[in-house]
JSON list of C-alpha atoms in Angstrom, two decimals:
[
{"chain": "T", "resi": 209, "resn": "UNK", "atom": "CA", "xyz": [62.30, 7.50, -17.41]},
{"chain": "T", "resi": 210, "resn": "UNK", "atom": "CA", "xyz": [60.34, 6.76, -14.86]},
{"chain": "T", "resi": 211, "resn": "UNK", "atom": "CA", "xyz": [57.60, 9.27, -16.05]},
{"chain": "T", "resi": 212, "resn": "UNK", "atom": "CA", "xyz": [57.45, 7.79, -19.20]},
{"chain": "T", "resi": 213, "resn": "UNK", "atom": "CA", "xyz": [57.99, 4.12, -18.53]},
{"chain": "T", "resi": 214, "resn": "UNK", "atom": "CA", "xyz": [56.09, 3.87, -15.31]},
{"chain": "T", "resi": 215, "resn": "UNK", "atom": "CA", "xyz": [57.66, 4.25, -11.34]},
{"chain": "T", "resi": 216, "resn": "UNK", "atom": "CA", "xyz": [58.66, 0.39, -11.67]},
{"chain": "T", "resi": 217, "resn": "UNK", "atom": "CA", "xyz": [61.81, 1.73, -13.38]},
{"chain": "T", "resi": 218, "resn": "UNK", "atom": "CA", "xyz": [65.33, 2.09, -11.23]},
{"chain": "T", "resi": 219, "resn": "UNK", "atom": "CA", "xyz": [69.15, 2.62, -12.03]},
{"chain": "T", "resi": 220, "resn": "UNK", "atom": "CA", "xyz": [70.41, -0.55, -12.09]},
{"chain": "T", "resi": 221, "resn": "UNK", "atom": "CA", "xyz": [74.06, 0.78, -13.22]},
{"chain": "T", "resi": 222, "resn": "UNK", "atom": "CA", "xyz": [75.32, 3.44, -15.35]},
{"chain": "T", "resi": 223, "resn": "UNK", "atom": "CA", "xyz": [78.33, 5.60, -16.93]},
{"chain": "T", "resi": 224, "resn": "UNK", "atom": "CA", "xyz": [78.54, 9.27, -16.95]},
{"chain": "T", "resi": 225, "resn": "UNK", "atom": "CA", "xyz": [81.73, 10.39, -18.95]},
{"chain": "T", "resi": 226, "resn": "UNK", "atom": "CA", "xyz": [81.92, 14.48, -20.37]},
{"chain": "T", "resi": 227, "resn": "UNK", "atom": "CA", "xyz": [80.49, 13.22, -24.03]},
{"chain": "T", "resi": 228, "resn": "UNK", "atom": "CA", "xyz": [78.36, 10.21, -23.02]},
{"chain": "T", "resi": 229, "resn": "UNK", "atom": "CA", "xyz": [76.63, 8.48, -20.86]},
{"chain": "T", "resi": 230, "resn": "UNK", "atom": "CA", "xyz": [75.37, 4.74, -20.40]},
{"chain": "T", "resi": 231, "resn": "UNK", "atom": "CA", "xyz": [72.16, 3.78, -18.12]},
{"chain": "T", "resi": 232, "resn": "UNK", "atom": "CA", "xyz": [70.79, 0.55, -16.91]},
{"chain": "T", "resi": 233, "resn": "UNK", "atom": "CA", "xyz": [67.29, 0.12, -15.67]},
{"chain": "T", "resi": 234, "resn": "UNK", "atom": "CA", "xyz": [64.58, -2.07, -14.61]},
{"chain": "T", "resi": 235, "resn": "UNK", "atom": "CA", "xyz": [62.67, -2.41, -17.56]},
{"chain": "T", "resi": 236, "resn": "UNK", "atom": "CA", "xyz": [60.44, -6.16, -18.23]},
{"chain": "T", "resi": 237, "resn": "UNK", "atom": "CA", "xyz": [61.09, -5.12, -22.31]},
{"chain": "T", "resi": 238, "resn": "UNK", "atom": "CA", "xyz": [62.23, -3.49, -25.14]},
{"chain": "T", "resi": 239, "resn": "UNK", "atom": "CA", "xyz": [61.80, 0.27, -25.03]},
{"chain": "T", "resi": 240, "resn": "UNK", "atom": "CA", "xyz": [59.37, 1.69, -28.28]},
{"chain": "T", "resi": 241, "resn": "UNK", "atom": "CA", "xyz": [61.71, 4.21, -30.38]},
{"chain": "T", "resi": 242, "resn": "UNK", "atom": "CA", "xyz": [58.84, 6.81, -29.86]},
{"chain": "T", "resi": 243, "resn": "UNK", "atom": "CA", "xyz": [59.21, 6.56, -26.09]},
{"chain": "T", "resi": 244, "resn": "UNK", "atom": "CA", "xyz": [62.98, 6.98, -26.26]},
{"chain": "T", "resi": 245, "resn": "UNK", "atom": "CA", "xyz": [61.91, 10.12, -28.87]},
{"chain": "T", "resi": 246, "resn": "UNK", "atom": "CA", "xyz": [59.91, 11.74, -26.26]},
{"chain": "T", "resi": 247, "resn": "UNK", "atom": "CA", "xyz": [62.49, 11.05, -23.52]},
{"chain": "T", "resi": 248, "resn": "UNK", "atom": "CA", "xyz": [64.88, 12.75, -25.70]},
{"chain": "T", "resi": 249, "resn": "UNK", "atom": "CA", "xyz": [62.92, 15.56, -26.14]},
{"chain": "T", "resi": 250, "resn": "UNK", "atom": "CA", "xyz": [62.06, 16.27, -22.27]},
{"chain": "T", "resi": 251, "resn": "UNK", "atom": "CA", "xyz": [65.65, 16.14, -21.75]},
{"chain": "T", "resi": 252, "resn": "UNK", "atom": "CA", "xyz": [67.00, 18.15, -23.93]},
{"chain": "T", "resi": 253, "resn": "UNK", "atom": "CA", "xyz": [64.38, 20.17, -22.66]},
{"chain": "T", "resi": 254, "resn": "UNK", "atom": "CA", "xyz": [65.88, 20.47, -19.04]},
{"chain": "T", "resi": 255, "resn": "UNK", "atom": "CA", "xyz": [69.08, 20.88, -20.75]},
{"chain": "T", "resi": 256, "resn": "UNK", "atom": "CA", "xyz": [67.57, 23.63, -22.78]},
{"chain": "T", "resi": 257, "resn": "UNK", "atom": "CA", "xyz": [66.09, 25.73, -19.06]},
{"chain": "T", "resi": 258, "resn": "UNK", "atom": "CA", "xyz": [69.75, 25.89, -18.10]},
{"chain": "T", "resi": 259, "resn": "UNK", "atom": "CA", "xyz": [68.86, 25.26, -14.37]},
{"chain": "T", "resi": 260, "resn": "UNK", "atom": "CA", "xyz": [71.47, 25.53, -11.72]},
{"chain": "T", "resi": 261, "resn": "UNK", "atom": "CA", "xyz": [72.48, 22.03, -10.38]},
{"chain": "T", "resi": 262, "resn": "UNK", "atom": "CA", "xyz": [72.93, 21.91, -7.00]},
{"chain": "T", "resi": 263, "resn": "UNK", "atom": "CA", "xyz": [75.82, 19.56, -4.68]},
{"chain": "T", "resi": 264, "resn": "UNK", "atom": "CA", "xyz": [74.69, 19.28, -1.11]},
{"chain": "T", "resi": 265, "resn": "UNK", "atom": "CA", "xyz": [76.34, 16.58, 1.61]},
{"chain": "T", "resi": 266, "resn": "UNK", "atom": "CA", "xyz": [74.41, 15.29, 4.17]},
{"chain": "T", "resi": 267, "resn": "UNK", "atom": "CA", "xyz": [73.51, 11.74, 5.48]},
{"chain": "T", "resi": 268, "resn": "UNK", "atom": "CA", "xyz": [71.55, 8.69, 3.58]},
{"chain": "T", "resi": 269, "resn": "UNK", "atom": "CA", "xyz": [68.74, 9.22, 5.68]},
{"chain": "T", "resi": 270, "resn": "UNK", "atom": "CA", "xyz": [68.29, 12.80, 5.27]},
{"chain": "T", "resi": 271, "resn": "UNK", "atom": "CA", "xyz": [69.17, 12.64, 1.47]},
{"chain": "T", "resi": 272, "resn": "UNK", "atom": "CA", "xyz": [66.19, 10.76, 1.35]},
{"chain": "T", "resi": 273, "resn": "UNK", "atom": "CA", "xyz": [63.97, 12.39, 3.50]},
{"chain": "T", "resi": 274, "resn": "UNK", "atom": "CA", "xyz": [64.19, 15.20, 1.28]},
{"chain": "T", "resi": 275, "resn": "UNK", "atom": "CA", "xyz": [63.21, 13.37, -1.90]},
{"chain": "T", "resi": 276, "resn": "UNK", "atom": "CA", "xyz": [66.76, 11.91, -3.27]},
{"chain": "T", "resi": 277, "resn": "UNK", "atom": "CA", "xyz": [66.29, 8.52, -4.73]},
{"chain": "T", "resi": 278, "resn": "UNK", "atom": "CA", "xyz": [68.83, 6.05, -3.52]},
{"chain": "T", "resi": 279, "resn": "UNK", "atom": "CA", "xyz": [69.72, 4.09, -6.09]},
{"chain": "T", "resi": 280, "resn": "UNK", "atom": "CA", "xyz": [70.36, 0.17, -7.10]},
{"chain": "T", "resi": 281, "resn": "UNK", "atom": "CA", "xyz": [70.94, -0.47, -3.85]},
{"chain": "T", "resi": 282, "resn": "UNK", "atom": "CA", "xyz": [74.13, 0.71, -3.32]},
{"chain": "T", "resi": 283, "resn": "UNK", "atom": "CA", "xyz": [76.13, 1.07, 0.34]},
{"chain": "T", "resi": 284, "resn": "UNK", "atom": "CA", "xyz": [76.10, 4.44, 1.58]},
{"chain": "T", "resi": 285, "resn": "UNK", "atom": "CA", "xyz": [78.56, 6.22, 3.59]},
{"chain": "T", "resi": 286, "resn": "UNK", "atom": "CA", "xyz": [78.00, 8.45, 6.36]},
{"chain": "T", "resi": 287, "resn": "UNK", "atom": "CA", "xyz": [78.27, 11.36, 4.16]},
{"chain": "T", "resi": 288, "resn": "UNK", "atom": "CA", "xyz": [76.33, 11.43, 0.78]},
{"chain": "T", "resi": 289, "resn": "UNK", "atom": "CA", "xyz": [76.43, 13.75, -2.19]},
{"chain": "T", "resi": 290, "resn": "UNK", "atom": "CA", "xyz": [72.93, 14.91, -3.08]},
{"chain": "T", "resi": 291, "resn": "UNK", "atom": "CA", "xyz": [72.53, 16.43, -6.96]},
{"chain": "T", "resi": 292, "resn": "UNK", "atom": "CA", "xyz": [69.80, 18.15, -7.68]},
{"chain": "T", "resi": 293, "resn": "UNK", "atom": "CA", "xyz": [68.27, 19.50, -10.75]},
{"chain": "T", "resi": 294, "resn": "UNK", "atom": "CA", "xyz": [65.60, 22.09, -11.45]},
{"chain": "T", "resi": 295, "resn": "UNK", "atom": "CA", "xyz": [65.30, 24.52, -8.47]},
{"chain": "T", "resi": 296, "resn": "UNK", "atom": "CA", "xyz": [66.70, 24.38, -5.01]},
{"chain": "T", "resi": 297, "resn": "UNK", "atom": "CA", "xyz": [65.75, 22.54, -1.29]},
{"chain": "T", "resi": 298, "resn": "UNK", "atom": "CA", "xyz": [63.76, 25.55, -0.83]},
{"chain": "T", "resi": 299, "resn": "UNK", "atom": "CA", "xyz": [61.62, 25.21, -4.41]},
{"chain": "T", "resi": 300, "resn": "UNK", "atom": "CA", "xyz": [60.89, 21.57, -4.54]},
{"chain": "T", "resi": 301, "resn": "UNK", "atom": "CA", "xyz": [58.18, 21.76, -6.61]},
{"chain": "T", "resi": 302, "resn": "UNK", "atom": "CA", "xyz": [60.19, 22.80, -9.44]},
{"chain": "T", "resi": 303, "resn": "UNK", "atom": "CA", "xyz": [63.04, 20.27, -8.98]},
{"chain": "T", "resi": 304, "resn": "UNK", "atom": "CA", "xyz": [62.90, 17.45, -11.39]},
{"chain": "T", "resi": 305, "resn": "UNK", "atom": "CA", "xyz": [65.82, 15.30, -10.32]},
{"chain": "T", "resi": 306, "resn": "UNK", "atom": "CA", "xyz": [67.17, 14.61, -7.21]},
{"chain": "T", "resi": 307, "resn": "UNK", "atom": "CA", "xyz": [69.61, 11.70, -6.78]},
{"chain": "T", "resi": 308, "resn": "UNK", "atom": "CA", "xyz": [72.30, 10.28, -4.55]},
{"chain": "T", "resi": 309, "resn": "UNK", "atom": "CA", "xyz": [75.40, 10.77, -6.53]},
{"chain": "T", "resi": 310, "resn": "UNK", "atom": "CA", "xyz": [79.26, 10.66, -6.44]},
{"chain": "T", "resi": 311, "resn": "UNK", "atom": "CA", "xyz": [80.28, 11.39, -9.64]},
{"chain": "T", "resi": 312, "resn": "UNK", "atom": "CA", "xyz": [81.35, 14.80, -11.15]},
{"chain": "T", "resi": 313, "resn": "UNK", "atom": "CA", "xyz": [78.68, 17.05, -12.48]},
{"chain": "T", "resi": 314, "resn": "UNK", "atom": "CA", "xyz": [77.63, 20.49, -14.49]},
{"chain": "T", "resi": 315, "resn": "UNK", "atom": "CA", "xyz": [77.30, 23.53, -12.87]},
{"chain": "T", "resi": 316, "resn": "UNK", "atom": "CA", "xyz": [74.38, 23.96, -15.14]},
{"chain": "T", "resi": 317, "resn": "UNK", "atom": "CA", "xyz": [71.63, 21.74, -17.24]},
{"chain": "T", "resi": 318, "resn": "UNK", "atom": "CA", "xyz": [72.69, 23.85, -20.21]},
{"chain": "T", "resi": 319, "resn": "UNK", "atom": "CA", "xyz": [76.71, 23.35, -20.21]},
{"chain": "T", "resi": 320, "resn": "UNK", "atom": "CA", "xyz": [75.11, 19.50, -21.42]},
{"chain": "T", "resi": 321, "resn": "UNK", "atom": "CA", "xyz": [74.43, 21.02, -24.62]},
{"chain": "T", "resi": 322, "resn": "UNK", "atom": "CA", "xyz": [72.50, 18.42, -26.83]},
{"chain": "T", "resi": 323, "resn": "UNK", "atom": "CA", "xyz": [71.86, 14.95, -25.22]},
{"chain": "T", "resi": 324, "resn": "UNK", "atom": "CA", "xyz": [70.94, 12.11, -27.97]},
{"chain": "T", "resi": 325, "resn": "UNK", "atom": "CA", "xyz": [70.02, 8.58, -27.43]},
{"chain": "T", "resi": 326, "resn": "UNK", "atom": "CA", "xyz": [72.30, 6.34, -29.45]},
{"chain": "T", "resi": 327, "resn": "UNK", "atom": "CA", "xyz": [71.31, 2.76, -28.92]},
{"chain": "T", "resi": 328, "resn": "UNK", "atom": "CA", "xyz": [68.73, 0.86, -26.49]},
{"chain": "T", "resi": 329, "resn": "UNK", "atom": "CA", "xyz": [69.23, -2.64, -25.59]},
{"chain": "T", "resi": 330, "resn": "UNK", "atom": "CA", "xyz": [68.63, -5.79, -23.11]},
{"chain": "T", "resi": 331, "resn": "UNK", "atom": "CA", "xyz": [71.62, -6.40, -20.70]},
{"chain": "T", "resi": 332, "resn": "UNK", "atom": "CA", "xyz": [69.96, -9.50, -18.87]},
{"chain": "T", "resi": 333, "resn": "UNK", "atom": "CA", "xyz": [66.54, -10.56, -17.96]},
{"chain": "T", "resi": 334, "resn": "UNK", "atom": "CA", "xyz": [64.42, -7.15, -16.94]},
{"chain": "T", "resi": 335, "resn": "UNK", "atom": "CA", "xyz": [67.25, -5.10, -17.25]},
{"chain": "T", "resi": 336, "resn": "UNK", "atom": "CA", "xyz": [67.69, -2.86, -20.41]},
{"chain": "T", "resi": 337, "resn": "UNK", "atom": "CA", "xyz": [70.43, 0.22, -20.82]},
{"chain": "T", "resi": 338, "resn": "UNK", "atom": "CA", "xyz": [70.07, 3.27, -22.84]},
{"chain": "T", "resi": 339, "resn": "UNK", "atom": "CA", "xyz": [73.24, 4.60, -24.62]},
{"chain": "T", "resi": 340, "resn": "UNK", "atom": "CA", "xyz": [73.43, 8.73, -25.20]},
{"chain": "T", "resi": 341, "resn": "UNK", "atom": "CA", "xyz": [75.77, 11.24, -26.43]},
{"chain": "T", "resi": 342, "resn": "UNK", "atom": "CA", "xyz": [76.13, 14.62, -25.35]},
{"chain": "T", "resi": 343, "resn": "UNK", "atom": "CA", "xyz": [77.41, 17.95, -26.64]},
{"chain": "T", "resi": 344, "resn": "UNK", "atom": "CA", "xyz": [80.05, 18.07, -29.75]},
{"chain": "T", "resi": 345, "resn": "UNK", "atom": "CA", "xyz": [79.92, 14.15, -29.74]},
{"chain": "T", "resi": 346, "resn": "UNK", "atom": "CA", "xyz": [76.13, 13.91, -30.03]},
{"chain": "T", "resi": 347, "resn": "UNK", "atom": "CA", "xyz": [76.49, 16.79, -33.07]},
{"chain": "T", "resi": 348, "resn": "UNK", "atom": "CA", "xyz": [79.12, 14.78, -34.53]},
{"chain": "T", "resi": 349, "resn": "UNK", "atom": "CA", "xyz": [76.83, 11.68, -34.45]},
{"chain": "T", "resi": 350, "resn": "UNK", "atom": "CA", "xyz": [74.05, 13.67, -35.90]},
{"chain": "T", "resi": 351, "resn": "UNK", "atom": "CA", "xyz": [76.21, 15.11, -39.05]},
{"chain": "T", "resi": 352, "resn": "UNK", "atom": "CA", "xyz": [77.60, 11.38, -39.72]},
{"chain": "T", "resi": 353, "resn": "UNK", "atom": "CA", "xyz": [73.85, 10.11, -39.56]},
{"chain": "T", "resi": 354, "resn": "UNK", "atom": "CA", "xyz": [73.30, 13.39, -41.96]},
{"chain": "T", "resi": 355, "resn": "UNK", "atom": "CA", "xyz": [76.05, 12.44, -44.33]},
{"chain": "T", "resi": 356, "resn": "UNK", "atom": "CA", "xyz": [74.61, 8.88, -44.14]},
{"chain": "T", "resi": 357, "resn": "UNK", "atom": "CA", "xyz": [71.28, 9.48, -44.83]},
{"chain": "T", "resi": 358, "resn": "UNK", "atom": "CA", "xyz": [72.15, 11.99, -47.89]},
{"chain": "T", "resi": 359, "resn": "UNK", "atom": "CA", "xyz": [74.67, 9.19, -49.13]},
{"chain": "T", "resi": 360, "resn": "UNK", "atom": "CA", "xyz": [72.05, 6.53, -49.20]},
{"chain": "T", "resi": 361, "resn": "UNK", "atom": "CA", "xyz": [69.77, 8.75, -51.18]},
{"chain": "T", "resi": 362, "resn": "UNK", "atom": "CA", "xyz": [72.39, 9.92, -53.50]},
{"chain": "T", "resi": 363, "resn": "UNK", "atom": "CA", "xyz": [72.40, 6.39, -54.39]},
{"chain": "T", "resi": 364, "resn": "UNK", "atom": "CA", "xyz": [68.75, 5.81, -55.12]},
{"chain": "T", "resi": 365, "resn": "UNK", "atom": "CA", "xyz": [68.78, 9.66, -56.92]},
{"chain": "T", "resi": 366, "resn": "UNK", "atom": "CA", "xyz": [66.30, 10.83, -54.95]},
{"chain": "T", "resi": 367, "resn": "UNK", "atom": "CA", "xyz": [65.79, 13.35, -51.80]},
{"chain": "T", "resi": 368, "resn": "UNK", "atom": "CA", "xyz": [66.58, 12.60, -48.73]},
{"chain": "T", "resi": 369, "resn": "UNK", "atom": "CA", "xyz": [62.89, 13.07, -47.59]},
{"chain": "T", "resi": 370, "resn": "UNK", "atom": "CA", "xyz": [61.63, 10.86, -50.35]},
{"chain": "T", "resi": 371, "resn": "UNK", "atom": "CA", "xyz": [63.87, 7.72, -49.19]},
{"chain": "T", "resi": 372, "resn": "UNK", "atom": "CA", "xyz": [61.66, 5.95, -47.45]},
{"chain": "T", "resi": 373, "resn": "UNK", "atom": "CA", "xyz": [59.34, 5.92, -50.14]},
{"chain": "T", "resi": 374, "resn": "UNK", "atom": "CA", "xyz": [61.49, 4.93, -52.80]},
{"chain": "T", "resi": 375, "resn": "UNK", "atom": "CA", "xyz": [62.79, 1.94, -50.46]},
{"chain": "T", "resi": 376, "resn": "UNK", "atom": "CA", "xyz": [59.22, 0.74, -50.47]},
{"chain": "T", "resi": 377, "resn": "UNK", "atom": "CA", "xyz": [58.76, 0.56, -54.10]},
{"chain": "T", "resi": 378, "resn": "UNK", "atom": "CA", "xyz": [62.38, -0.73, -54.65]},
{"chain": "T", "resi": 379, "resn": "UNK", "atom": "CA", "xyz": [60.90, -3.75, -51.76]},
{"chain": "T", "resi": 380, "resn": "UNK", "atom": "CA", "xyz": [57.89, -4.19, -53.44]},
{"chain": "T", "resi": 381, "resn": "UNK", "atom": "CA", "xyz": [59.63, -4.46, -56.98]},
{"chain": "T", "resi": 382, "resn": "UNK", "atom": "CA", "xyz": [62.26, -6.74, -55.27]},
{"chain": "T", "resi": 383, "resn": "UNK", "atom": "CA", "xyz": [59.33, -9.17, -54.18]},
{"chain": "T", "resi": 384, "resn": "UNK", "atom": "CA", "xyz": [57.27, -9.04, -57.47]},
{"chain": "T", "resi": 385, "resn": "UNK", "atom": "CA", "xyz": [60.71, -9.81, -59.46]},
{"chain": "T", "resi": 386, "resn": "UNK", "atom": "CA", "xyz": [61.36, -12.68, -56.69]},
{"chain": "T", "resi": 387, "resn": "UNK", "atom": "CA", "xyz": [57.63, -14.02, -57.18]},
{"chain": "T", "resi": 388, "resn": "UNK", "atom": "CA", "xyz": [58.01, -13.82, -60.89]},
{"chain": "T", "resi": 389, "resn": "UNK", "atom": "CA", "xyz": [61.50, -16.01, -60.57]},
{"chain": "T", "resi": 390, "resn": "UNK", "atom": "CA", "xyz": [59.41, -18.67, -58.72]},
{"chain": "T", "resi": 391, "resn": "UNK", "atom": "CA", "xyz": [57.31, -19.19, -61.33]},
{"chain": "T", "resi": 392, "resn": "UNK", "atom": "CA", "xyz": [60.05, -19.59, -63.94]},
{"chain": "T", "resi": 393, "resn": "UNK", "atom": "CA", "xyz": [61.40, -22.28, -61.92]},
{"chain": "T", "resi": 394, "resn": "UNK", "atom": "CA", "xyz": [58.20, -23.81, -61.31]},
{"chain": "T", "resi": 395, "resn": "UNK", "atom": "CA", "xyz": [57.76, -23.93, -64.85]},
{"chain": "T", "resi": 396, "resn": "UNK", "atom": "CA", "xyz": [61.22, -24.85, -65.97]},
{"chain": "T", "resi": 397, "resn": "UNK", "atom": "CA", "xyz": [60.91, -27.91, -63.22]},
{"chain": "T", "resi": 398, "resn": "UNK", "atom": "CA", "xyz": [57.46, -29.25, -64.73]},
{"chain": "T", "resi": 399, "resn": "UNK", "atom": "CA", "xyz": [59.33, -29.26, -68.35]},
{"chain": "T", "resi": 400, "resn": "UNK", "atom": "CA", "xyz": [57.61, -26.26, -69.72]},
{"chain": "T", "resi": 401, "resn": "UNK", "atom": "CA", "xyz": [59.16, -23.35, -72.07]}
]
């Protein structure tokens, strides 16, 4: 995120379950559906290189010595859990994530399987969260947007690929018929046939 949306960006909450996952950030707006496309694709990426993830405790101050962002400000312990992602304390320049973190975790990127971003949104002023599926839930949100998609152009008889298309001309007949209606009215109101 932060590599896409600039270094202003930190956690301001989140939820990690096994299937999905919820993220707030600092963010002043609304988050351009190619961005989110391209942080998709660099994560499922990671997921993809099926690095190790590595657990280490040690203190706050040492966590972040050694690069772990500490995040939203929360209170630390004595004892931290450090995650990181993408090589090990001894290969830093090929680790790509390394966070303060207590929650349960992969042994590696690739058990994710496929991450996909569901929903983006503004939770208050500056703050907006990112909603994402993971694994058999993300493919099961994929086929439903699959049998949607082939549903809607069932409808229209046309290919799924041609929908758009055919939405446009069905929009631009819509507002031609709804222009045409106007006049009839206009016409019916000044008394003519």
């Amino acid at each position: 995120l932060r590599r896409h949306l600039g270094g202003h960006v930190t956690q301001k909450g989140s939820l990690v379950a096994p299937d999905r996952l919820r993220f707030d950030i600092s963010h002043p707006k609304g988050i351009p559906a190619d961005d989110l496309r391209e942080i998709e694709r660099e994560v499922n990426a990671r997921v993809r290189a099926d690095t190790a993830v590595t657990t280490r405790l040690m203190t706050p101050d040492t966590a972040v010595a050694e690069g772990a962002m500490a995040l939203f400000g929360e209170k630390y312990g004595e004892e931290v859990r450090v995650v990181s992602m993408g090589g090990t304390a001894a290969d830093d320049a090929h680790r790509y994530s390394v966070e303060l973190c207590g929650g349960t975790h992969v042994a590696r990127t690739g058990e994710i399987g496929l991450f996909k971003i569901v929903a983006e949104s503004a939770v208050g002023a500056g703050v907006r969260r990112i909603e994402a599926l993971c694994a058999a839930a993300a493919e099961a949100h994929i086929a439903e947007q699959e049998t949607l998609l082939e549903r809607a152009a069932g409808e229209l008889k046309v290919a799924p690929v041609d929908l758009p298309a055919r939405i446009a001309a069905l929009l631009d007949e819509r507002k031609k018929l709804e222009r045409d209606l106007a006049d009839l009215r206009r016409k019916v109101a000044l008394g003519g046939a």
